[in-house]
PDB file of C-alpha atoms in Angstrom:
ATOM      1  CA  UNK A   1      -7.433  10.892   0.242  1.00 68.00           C
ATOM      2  CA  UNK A   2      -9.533  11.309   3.260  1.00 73.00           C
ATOM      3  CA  UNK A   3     -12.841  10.956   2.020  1.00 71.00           C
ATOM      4  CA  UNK A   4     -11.782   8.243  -0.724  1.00 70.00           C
ATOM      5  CA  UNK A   5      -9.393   5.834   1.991  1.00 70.00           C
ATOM      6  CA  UNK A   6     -10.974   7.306   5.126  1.00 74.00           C
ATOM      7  CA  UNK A   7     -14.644   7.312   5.303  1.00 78.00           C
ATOM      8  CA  UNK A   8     -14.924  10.746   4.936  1.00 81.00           C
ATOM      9  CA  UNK A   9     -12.200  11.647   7.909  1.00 85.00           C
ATOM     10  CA  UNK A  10     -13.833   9.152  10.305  1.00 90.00           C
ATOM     11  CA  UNK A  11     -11.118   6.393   9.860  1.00 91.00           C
ATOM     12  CA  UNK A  12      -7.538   6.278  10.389  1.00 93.00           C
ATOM     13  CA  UNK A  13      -4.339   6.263   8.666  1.00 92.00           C
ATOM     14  CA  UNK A  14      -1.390   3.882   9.634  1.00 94.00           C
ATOM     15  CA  UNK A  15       2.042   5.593   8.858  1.00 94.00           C
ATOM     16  CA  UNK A  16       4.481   2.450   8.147  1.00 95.00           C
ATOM     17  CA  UNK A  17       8.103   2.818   7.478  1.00 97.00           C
ATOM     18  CA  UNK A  18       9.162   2.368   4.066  1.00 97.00           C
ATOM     19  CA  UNK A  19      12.571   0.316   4.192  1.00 97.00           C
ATOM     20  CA  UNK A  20      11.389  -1.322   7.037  1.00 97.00           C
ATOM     21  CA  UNK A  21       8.798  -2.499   5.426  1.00 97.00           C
ATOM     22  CA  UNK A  22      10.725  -3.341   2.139  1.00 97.00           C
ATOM     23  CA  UNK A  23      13.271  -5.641   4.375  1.00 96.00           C
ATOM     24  CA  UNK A  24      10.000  -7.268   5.686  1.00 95.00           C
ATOM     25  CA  UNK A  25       8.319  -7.877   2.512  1.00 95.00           C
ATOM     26  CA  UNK A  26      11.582  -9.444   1.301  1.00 95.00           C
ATOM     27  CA  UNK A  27      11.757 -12.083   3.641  1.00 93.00           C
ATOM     28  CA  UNK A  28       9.027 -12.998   2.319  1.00 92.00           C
ATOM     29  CA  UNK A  29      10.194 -13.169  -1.452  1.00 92.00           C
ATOM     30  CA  UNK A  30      10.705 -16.896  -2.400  1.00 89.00           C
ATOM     31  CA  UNK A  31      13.210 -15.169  -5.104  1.00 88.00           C
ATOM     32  CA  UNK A  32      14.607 -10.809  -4.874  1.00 89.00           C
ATOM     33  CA  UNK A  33      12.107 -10.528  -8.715  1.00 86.00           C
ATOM     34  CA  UNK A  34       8.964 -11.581  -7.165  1.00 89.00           C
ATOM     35  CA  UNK A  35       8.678  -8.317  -5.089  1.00 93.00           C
ATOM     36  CA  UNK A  36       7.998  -5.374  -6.859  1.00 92.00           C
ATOM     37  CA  UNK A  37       7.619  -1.748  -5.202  1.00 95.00           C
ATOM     38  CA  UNK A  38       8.053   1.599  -6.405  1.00 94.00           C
ATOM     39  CA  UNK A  39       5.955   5.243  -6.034  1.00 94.00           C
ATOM     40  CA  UNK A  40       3.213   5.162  -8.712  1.00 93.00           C
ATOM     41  CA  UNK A  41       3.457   6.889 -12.335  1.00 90.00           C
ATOM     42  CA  UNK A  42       0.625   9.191 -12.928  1.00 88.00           C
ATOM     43  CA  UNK A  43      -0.665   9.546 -16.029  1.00 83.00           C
ATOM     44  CA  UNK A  44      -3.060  11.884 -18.400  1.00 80.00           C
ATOM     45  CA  UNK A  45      -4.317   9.149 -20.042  1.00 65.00           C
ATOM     46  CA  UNK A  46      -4.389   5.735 -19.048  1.00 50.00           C
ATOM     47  CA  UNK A  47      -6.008   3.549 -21.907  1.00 51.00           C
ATOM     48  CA  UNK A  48      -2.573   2.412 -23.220  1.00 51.00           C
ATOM     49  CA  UNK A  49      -1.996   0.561 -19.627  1.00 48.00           C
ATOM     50  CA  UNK A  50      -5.942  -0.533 -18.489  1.00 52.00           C
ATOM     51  CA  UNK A  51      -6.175  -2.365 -21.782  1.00 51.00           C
ATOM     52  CA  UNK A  52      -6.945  -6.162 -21.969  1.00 51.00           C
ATOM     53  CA  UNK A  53      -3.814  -7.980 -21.278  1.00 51.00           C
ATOM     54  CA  UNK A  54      -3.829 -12.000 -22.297  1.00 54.00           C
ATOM     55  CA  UNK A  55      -0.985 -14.616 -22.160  1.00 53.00           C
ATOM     56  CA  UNK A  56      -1.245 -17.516 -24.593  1.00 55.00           C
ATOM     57  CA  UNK A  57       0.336 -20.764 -25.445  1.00 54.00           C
ATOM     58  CA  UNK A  58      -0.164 -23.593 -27.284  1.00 56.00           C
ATOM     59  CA  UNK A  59      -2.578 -26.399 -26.869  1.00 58.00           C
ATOM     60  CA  UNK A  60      -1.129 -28.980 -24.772  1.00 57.00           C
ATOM     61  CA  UNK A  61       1.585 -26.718 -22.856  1.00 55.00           C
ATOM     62  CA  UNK A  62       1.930 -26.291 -19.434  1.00 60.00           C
ATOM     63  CA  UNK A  63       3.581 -23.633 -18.157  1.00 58.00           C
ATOM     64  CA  UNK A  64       4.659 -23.677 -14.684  1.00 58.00           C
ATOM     65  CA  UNK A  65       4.093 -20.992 -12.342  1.00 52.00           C
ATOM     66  CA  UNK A  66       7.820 -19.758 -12.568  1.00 53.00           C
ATOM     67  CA  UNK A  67       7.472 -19.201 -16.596  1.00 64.00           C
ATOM     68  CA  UNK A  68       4.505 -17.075 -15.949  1.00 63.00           C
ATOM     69  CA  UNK A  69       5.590 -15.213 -13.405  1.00 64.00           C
ATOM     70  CA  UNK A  70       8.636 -14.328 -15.855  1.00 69.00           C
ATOM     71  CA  UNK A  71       6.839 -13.968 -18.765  1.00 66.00           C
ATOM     72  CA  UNK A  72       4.743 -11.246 -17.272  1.00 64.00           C
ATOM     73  CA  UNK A  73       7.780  -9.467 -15.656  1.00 64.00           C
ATOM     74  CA  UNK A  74       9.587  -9.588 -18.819  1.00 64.00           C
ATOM     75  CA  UNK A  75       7.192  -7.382 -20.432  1.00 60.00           C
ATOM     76  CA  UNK A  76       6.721  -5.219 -17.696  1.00 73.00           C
ATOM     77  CA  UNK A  77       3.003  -6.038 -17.040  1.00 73.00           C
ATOM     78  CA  UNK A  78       3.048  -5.966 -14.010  1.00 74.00           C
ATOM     79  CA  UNK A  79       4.225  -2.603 -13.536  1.00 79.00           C
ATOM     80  CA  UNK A  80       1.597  -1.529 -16.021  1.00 78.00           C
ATOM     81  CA  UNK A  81      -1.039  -3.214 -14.392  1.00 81.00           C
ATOM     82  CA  UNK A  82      -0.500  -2.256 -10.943  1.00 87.00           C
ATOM     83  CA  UNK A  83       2.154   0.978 -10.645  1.00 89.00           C
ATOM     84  CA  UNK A  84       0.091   3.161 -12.643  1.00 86.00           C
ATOM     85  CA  UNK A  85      -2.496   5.480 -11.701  1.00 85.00           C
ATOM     86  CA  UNK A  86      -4.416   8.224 -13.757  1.00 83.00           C
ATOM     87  CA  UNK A  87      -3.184  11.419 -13.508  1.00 85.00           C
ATOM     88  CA  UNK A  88      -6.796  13.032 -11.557  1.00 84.00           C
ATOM     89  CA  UNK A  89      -4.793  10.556  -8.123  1.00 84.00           C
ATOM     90  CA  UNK A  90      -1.598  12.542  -8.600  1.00 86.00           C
ATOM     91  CA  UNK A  91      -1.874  14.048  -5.155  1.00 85.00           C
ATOM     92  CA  UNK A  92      -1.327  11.042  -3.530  1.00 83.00           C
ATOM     93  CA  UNK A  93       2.273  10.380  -3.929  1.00 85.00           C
ATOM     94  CA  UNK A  94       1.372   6.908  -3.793  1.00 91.00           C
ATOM     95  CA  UNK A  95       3.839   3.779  -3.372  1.00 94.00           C
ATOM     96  CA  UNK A  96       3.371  -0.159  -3.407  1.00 95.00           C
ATOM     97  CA  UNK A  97       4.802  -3.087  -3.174  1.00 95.00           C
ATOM     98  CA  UNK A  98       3.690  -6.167  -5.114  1.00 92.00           C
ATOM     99  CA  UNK A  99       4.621  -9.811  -3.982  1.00 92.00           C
ATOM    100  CA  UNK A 100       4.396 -12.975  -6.012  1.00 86.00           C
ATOM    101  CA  UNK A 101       3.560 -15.800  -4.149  1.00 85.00           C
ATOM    102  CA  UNK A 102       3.838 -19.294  -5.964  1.00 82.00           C
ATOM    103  CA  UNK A 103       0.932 -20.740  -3.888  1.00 82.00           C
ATOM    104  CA  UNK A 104      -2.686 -19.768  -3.904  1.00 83.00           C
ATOM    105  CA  UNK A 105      -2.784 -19.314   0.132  1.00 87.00           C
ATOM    106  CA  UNK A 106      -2.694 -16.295   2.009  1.00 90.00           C
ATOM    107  CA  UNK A 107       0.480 -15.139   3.693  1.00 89.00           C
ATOM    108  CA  UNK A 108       0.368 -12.977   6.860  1.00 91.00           C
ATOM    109  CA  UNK A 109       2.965 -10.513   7.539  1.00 91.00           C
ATOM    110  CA  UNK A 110       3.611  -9.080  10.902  1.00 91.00           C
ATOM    111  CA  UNK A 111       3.648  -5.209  10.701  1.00 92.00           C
ATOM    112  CA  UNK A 112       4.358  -3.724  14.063  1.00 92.00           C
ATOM    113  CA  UNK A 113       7.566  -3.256  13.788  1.00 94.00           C
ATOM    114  CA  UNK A 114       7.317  -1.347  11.287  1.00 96.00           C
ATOM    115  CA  UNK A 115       4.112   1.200  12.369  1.00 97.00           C
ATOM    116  CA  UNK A 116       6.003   4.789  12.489  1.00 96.00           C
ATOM    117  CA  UNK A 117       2.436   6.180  13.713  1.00 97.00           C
ATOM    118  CA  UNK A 118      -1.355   6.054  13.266  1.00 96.00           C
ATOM    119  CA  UNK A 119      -3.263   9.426  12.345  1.00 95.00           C
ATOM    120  CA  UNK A 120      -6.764   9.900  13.339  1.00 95.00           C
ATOM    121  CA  UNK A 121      -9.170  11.375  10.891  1.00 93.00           C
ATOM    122  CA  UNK A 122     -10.908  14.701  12.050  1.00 92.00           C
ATOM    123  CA  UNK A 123     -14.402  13.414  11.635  1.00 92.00           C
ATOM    124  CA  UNK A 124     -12.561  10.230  13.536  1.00 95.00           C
ATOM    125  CA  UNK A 125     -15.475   9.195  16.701  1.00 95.00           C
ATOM    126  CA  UNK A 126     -14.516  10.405  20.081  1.00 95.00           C
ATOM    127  CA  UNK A 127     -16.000   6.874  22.047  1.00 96.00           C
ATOM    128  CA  UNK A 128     -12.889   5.369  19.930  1.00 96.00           C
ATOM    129  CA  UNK A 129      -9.864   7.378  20.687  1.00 96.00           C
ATOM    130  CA  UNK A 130      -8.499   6.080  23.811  1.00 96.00           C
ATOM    131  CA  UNK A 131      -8.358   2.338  22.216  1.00 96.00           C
ATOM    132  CA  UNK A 132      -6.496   3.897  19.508  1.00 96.00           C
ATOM    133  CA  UNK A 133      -4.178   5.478  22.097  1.00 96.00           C
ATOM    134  CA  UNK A 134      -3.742   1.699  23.939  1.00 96.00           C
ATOM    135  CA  UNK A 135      -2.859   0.124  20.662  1.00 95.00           C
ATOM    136  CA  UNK A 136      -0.949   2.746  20.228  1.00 96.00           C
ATOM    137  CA  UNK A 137       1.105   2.829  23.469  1.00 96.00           C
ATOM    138  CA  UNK A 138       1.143  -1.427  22.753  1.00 96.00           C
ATOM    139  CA  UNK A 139       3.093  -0.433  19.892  1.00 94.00           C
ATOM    140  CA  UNK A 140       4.880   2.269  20.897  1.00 95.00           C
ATOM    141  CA  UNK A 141       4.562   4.525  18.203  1.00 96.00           C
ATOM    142  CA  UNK A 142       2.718   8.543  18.504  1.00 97.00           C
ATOM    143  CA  UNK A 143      -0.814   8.815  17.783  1.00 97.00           C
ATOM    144  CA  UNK A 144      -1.724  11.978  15.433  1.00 97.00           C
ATOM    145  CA  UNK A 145      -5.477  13.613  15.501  1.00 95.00           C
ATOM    146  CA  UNK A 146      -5.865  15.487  11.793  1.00 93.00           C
ATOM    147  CA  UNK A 147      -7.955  18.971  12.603  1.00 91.00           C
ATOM    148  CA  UNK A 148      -9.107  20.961   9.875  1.00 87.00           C
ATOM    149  CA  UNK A 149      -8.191  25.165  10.706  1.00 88.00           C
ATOM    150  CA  UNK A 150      -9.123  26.592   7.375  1.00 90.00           C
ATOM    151  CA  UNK A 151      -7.417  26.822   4.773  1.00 91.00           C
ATOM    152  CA  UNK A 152      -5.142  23.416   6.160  1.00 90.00           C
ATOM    153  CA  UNK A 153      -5.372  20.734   7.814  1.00 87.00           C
ATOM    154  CA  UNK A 154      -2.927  20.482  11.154  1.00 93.00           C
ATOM    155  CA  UNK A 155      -1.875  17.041  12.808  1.00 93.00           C
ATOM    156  CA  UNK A 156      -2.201  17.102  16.345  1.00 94.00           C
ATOM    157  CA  UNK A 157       0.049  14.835  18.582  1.00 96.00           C
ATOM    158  CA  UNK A 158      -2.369  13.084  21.198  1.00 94.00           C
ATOM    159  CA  UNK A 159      -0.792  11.373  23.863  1.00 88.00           C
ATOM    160  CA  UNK A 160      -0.629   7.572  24.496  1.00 82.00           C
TER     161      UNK A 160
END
């Protein structure tokens, strides 16, 4: 995951707390349905879920954003659309969380309460690390610098 989400180990990793999170998110949640979250399915073969998927109506009809959204859950859509992940990503151990939102504006969701950690890459520059270690210490969670020692990787707790 390093060199996909990472820049090649010269980025960061933020390590957020699941339920935490979760409680967050649903604050959030105009109703409990419109957030989703789970760990992603892998699968060996993924055209039955990346196909085209269309919702239609008759002329004339207007469905409001609540009949979509239900429409879509109803047939599990969503899930396809966004909880699967070909089979090659398995490694990952991947989870989400999805939220509807009935308006087309952004929402902004305060996260540092919920940081557990940030992890350093090993290729991550050394002119950067103390501001890492001051956000850090602002947020009072342990900083981690990954080090490869072949054949692993190690974490390394720097302090803050």
């Amino acid at each position: 995951m390093w060199s996909q989400y990472g820049d090649n180990s010269k980025g960061f990793c933020i390590l957020l707390d699941k339920q935490k999170l979760t409680e967050k998110l649903q604050e959030y949640a105009v109703k409990p349905e419109y957030l989703m979250h789970e760990k992603i399915k892998y699968l060996a073969w993924l055209a039955i879920v990346e196909g085209g998927q269309e919702i239609t109506h008759g002329d004339g009809i207007e469905l409001s954003k609540i009949d979509i959204f239900s429409t879509i859950n109803a047939n599990e859509m969503l899930k396809s659309i966004f909880f699967k992940k070909s089979i090659d990503w398995s490694g990952e151990e991947e989870y989400r969380w999805l939220l509807f939102n009935e308006t087309s504006s952004d929402i902004f969701i305060q996260i540092h309460d919920v940081i557990k950690g940030v992890v350093l890459g090993c290729e991550f520059p050394d002119n950067q690390i103390s501001q890492v270690q001051a956000y850090c210490k602002d947020l009072m969670c342990p900083c981690y610098l990954l080090s490869y020692q072949h054949p692993k990787y190690k974490l390394m707790k720097i302090s803050v």
